[in-house]
Coordinates of C-alpha atoms in Angstrom, one line a residue:
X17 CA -7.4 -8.1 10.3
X18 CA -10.2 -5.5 10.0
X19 CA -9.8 -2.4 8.1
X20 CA -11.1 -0.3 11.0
X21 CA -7.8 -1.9 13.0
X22 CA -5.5 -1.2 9.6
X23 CA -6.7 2.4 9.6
X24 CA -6.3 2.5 13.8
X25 CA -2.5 1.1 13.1
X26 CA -1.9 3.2 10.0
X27 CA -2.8 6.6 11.7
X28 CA -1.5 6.3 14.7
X29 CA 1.9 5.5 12.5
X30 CA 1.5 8.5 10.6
X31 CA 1.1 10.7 13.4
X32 CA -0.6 13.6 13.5
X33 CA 0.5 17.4 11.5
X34 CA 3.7 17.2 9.5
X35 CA 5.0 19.7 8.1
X36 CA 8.8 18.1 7.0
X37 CA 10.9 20.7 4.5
X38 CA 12.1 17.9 2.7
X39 CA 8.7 16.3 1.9
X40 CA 7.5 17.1 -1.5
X41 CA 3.9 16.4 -0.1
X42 CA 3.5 19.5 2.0
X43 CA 2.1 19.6 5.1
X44 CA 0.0 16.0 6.4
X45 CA -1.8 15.3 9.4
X46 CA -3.0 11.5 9.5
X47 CA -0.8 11.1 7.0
X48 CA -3.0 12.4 4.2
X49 CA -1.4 15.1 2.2
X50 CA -2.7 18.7 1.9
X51 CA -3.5 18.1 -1.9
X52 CA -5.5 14.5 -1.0
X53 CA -7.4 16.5 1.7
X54 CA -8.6 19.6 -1.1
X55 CA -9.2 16.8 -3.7
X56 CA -11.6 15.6 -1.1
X57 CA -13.4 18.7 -0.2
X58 CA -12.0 19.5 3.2
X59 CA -10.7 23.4 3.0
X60 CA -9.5 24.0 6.4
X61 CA -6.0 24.3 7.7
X62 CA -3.9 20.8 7.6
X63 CA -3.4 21.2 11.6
X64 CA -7.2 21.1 11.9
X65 CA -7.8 18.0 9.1
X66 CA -9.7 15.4 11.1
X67 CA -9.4 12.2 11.8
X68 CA -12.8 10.9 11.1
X69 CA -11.6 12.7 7.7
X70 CA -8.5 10.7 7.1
X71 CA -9.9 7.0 7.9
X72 CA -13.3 7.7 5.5
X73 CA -10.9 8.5 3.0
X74 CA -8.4 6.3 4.1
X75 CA -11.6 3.2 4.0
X76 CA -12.6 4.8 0.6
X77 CA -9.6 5.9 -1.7
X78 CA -7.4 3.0 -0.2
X79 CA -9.4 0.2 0.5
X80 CA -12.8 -0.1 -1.5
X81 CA -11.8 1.9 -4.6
X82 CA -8.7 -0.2 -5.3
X83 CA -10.3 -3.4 -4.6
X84 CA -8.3 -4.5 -1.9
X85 CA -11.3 -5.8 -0.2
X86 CA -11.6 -8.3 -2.9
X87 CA -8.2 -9.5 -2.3
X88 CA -9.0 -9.5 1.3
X89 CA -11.8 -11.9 0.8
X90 CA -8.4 -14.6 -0.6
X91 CA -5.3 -13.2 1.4
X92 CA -6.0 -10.5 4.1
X93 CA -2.1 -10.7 5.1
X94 CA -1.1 -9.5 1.4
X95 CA -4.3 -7.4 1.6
X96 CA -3.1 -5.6 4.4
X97 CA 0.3 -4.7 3.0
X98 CA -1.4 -3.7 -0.6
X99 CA -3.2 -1.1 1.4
X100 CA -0.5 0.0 3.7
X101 CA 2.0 0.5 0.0
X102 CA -1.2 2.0 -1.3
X103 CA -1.4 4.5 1.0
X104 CA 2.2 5.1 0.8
X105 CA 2.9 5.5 -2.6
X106 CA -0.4 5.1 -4.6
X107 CA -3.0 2.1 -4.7
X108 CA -2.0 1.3 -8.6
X109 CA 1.5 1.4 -7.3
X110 CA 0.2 -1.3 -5.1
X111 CA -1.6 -2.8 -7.7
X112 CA 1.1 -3.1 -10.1
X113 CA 3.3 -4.8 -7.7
X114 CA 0.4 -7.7 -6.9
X115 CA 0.4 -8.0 -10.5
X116 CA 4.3 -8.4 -11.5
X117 CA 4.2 -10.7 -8.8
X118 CA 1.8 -13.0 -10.4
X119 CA 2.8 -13.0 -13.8
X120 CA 6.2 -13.9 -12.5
X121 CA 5.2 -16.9 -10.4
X122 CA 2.6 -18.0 -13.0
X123 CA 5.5 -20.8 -14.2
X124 CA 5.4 -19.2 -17.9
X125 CA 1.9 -19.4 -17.9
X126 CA 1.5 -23.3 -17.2
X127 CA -0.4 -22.3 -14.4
X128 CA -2.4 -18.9 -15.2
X129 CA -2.3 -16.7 -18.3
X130 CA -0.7 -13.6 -17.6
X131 CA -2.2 -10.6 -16.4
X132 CA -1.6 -7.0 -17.1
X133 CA 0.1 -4.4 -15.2
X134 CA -2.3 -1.8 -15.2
X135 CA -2.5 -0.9 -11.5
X136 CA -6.0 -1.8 -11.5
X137 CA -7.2 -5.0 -9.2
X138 CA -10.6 -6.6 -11.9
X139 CA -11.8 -10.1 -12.5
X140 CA -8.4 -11.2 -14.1
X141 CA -6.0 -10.3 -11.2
X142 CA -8.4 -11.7 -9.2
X143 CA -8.6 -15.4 -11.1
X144 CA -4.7 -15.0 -11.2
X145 CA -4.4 -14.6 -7.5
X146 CA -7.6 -17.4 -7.1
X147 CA -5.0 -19.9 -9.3
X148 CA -1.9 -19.1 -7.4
X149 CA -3.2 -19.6 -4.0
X150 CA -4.6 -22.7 -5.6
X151 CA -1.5 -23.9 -6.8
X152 CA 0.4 -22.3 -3.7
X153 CA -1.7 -22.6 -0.9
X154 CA -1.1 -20.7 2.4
X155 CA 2.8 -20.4 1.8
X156 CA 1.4 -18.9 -1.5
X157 CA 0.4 -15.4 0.3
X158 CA 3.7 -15.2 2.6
X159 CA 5.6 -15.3 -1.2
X160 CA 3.2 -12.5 -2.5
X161 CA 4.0 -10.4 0.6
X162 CA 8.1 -11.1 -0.1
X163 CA 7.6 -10.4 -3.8
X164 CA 5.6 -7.1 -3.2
X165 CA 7.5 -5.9 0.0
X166 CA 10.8 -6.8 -3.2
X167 CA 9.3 -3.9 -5.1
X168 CA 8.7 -1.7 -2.5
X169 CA 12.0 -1.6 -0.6
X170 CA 13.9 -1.5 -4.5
X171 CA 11.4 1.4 -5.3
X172 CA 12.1 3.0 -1.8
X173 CA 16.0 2.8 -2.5
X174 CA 15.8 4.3 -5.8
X175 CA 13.4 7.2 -4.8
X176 CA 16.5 8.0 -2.2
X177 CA 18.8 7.3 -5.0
X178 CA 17.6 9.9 -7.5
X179 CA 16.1 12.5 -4.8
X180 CA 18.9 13.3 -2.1
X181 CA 16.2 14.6 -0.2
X182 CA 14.6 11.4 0.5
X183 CA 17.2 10.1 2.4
X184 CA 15.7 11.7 5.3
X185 CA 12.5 9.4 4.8
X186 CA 14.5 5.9 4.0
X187 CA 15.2 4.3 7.4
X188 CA 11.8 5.3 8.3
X189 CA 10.1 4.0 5.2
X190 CA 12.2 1.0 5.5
X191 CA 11.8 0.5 9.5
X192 CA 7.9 1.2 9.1
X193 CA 6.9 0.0 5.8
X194 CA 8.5 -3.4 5.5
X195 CA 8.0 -5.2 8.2
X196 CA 6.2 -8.6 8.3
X197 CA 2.7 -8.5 8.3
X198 CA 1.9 -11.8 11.1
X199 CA 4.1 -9.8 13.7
X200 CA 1.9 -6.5 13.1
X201 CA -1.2 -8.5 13.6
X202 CA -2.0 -8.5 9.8

């Protein structure tokens, strides 16, 4: 899938203005947060943010900068989610979880060293994920999507778990963000 279609999908699930009382974000429109919006430059009112806005920063912050486009390149499915969890809840979020995932499925090492979990996508989470799809193959990617989509539903849980307030954002999160990937077209 093309990342002008991920950013189509991922608007048009984020809706347009927001302005929920229990959202710790503030007001949104696109889904991108009043905060994300200033760090960018835009200084106008949230209601007004626009959408040519969101998916430059959307193509910039939470595709290119994080590297997903390199991972692309290997597994566009997994690709996919690590941008819609980026967006979610931060690309080294993201990151991190593509990581865990491959030092846990390296077989102790036997058949990749193991990487570090430093939320940043470089040249050795890209030979570790170049070695497990290797090793893997095809069903390789469809694990990596189970094992990432693992962290985010537990992480999703506990958020709820330890903020009351969240639980007015789980069965959404949960509905909207885990879902597999071939049956949205990723």
């Amino acid at each position: 899938m093309e990342i002008e279609t991920m950013i189509d999908d991922l608007i048009a699930r984020e809706g347009g203005f927001v302005d929920h009382p229990a959202d710790r974000g503030g007001p949104t429109r696109w889904g991108v947060t009043e905060e994300t919006a200033r760090a960018s430059g835009y200084r106008g009112a949230m209601r007004d943010y626009p959408r040519s806005a969101a998916a430059s920063l959307y193509r910039s912050r939470y595709w290119l900068a994080p590297r997903f486009d390199a991972v692309a390149e290997r597994a566009p499915r997994l690709a996919a989610e690590l941008f819609d969890t980026g967006v979610n809840m931060g690309p080294a979020v993201a990151s991190g979880f593509l990581q865990r995932a491959l030092t846990a499925l390296n077989r102790q090492g036997r058949d990749y060293a193991d990487i570090a979990v430093d939320g940043r996508i470089g040249p050795r989470t890209l030979a570790a994920l170049d070695a497990f799809l290797a090793v893997r193959g095809d069903r390789g990617e469809i694990v990596l999507l189970k094992a990432v989509e693992a962290m985010q539903g537990e992480r999703y849980l506990r958020l709820a778990e330890q903020r009351p307030a969240n639980e007015a954002f789980l069965y959404g999160w949960l509905a909207n963000r885990l879902a597999d990937p071939v049956e949205n077209g990723a």
